[in-house]
XYZ file of C-alpha atoms in Angstrom:
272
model
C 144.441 37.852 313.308
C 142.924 34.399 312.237
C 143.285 32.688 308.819
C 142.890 28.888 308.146
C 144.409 25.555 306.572
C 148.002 26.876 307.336
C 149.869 23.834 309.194
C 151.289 24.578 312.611
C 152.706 20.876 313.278
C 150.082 20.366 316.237
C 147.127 20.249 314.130
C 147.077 17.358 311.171
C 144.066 18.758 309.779
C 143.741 22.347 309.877
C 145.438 25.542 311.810
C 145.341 28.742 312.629
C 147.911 31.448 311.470
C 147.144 35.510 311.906
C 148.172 36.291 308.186
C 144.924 37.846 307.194
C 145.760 42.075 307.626
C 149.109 41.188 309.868
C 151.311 38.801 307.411
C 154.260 39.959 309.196
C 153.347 39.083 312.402
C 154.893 35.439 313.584
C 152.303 32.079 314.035
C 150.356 32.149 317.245
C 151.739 29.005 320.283
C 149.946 26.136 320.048
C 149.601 23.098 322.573
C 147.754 19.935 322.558
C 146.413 19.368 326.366
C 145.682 15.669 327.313
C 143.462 16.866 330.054
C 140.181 18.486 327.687
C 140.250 15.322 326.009
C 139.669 13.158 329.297
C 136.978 15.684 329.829
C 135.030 14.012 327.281
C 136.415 10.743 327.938
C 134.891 11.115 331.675
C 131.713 12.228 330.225
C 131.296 8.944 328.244
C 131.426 10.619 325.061
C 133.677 11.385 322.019
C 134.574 15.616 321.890
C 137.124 18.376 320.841
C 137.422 21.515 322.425
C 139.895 24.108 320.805
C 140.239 27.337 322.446
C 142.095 31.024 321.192
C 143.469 33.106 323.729
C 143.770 36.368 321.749
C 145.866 38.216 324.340
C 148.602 35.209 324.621
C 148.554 34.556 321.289
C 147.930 30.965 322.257
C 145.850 27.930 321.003
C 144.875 25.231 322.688
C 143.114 22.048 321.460
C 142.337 18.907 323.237
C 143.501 16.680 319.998
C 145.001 17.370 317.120
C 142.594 15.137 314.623
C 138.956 16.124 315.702
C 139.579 19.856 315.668
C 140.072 19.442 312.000
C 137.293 17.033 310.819
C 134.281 19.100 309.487
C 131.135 18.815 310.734
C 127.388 19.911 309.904
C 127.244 22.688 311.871
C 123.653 22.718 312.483
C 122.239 25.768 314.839
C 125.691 27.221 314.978
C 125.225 28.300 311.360
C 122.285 30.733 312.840
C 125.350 33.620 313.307
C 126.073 33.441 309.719
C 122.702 33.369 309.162
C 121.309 36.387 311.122
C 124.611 37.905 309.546
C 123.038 37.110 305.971
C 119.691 38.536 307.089
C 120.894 42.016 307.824
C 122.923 42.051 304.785
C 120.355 41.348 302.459
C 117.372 42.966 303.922
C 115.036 40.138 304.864
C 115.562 41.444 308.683
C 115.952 45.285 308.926
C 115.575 45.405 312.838
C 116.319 42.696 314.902
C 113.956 43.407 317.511
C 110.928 44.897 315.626
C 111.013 42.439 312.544
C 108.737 39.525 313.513
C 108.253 36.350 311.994
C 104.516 35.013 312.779
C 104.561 31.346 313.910
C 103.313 29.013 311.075
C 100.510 27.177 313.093
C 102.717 23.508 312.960
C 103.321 22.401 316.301
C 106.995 21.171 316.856
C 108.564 19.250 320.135
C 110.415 22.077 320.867
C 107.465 24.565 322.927
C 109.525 27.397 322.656
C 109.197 27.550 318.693
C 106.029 27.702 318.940
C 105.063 30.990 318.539
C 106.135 34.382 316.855
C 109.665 35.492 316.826
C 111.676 38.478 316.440
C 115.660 37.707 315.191
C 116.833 38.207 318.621
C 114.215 35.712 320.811
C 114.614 33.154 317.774
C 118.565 32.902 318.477
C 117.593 32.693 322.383
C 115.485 30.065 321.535
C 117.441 28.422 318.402
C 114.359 28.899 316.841
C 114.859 26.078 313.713
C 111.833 27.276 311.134
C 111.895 30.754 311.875
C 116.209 30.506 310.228
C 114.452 28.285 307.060
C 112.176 30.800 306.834
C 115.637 33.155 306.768
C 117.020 31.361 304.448
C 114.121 30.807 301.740
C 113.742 34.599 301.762
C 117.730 34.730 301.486
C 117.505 32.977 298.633
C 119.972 30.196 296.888
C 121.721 32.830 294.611
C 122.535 35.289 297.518
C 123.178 32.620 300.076
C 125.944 31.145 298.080
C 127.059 34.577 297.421
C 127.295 35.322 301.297
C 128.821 32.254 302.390
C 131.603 32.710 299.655
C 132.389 36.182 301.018
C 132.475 34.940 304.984
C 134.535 32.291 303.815
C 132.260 29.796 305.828
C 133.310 25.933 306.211
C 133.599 24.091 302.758
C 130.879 26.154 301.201
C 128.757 23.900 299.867
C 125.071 24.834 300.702
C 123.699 21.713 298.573
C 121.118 20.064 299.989
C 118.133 22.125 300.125
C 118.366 25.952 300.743
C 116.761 25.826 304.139
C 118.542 22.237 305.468
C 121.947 22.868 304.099
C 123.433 23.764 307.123
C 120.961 20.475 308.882
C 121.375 17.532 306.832
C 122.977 18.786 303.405
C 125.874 19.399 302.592
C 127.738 22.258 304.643
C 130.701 21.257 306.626
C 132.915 22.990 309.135
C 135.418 22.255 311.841
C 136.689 23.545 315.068
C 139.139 25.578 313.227
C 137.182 27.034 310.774
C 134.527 28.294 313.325
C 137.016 29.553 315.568
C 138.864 31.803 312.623
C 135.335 33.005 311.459
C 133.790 33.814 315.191
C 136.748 35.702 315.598
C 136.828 37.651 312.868
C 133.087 38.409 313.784
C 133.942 39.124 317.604
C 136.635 41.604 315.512
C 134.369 43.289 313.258
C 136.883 42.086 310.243
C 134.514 40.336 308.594
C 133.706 41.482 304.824
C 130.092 42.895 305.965
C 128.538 46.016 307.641
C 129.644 46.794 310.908
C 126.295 47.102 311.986
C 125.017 43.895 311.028
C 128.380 42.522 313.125
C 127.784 44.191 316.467
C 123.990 43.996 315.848
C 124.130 40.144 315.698
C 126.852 39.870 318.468
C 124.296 41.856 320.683
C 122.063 39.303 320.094
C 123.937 36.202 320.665
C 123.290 34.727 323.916
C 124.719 35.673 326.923
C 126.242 33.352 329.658
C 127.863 34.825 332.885
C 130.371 32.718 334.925
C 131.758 34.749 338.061
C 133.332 37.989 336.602
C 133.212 35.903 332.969
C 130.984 36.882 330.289
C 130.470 34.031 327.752
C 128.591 34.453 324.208
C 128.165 31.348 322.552
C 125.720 29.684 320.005
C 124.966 26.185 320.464
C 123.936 23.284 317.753
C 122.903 20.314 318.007
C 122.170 18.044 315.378
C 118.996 16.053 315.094
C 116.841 18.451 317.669
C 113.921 19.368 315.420
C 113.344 15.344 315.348
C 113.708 14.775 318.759
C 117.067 12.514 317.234
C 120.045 14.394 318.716
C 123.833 12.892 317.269
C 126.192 15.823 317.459
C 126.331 18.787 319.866
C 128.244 22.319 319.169
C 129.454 25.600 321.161
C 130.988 28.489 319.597
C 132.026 31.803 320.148
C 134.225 34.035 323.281
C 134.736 33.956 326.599
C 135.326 37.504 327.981
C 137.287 38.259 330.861
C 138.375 41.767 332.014
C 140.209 42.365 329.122
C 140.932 39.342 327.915
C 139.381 37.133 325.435
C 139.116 33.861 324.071
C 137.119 32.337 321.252
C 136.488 28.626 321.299
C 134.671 25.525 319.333
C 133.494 22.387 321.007
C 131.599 20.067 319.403
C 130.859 16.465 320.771
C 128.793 13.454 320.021
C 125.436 13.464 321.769
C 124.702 9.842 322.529
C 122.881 10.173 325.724
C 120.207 12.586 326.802
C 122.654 13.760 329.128
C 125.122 14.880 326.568
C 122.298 17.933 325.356
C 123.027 19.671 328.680
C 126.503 18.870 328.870
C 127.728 20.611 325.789
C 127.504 23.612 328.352
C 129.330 22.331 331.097
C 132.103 20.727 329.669
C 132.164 24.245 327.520
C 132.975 25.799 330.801
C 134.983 23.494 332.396
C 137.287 23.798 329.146
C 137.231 27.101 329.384
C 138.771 27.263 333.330
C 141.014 24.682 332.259
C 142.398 27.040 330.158
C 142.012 30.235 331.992
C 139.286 31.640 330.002
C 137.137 31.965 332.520
């Protein structure tokens, strides 16, 4: 099991130690690999990748500065999110709940029309999770991201661009301990609202892989894109691994490769 801010030696800023229901059980291996970060190198950009393997008790990061440094974690905050929804009510039934498009035409065509929880994570469906999060509400929304022990906490910043441009932060670390606690069921929540919103992340198959994964990317609503995330498990037979990337999007070319270097990460590793 997965708890944060613990040091390992590896990691300068942050680390992961299984103290959370097994205290007694000793720290997880850790290794920095060279070769994830001249992924990123190779791709012209600036990245970390850090990856879990739950079975090997083993994590792997591609630096040991990155992982740590919080970021806005823009559409990646959508789990916690659709976790929040259940919770409180605003979204009873993922797939019979619908939002009704507001009319405003955005850059992104997909948006652009009525959504149910599930096809607005598909889609990353930005105003349909502000909508979310005005019904949420500051006062319960604080309350939420205190009990999933999410990033810094702070929502500041506007109750429905907190997680965009306010002032939410989270790093590799951090999303890696709280997707696996999710991919667990140990978080402090329903179970149902767990598996209900792990049903409805989206689904990536590589070979005899199964990858579910929420992406972010900072900037997309104004056609302005700066950082790029992926988060969540790789499954493989039995095995599983739960991994963060996040890189700087500086290109046009960087949007689509948040996905492949993702993957390539992931066979480095053996995830996949």
């Amino acid at each position: 099991m997965l708890t944060r801010r613990c040091t390992l030696g590896l990691f300068a800023a942050a680390a992961i130690l299984p103290s959370r229901a097994l205290a007694n059980v000793a720290p997880p291996h850790n290794e920095i690999r060279e070769s994830l970060a001249k992924r990123f190198t190779d791709a012209g950009t600036a990245g970390t990748f850090v990856g879990y393997k739950v079975d090997d008790y083993l994590i792997i990061a591609s630096d040991s500065d990155r992982s740590g440094e919080g970021k806005l974690p823009a559409s990646t905050f959508k789990i916690p999110n659709s976790l929040i929804a259940l919770e409180t009510g605003v979204v009873a039934d993922p797939d019979k709940d619908v939002f009704p498009w507001d009319g405003v035409k955005r850059p992104i065509e997909a948006w652009n029309k009525d959504h149910t929880l599930r096809s607005a994570i598909a889609v990353s469906a930005v105003p349909v999770y502000q909508e979310i999060a005005r019904r949420v509400g500051q006062e319960r929304m604080q309350k939420y991201v205190d009990l999933l022990d999410y990033g810094n906490r702070d929502i500041g910043g506007g109750i429905d661009q907190f997680w965009l441009t306010g002032n939410l932060r989270i790093d590799p670390v951090e999303q890696i301990d709280f997707v696996d606690r999710l991919r667990r069921r140990a978080l402090p929540i329903s179970a149902r609202s767990q598996a209900l919103v792990s049903d409805i992340l989206p689904v990536t198959k590589v070979g005899d892989a199964v990858i579910r994964l929420k992406s972010g990317l900072l900037g997309a609503e104004r056609g302005e894109p700066s950082l790029g995330w992926m988060v969540g498990w790789a499954e493989k037979g039995s095995a599983q691994t739960v991994f963060a990337l996040n890189m700087d999007c500086r290109e046009q070319r960087h949007i689509e490769a948040r996905m492949t270097l993702t993957q390539a990460c992931l066979a480095d590793i053996g995830a996949i």
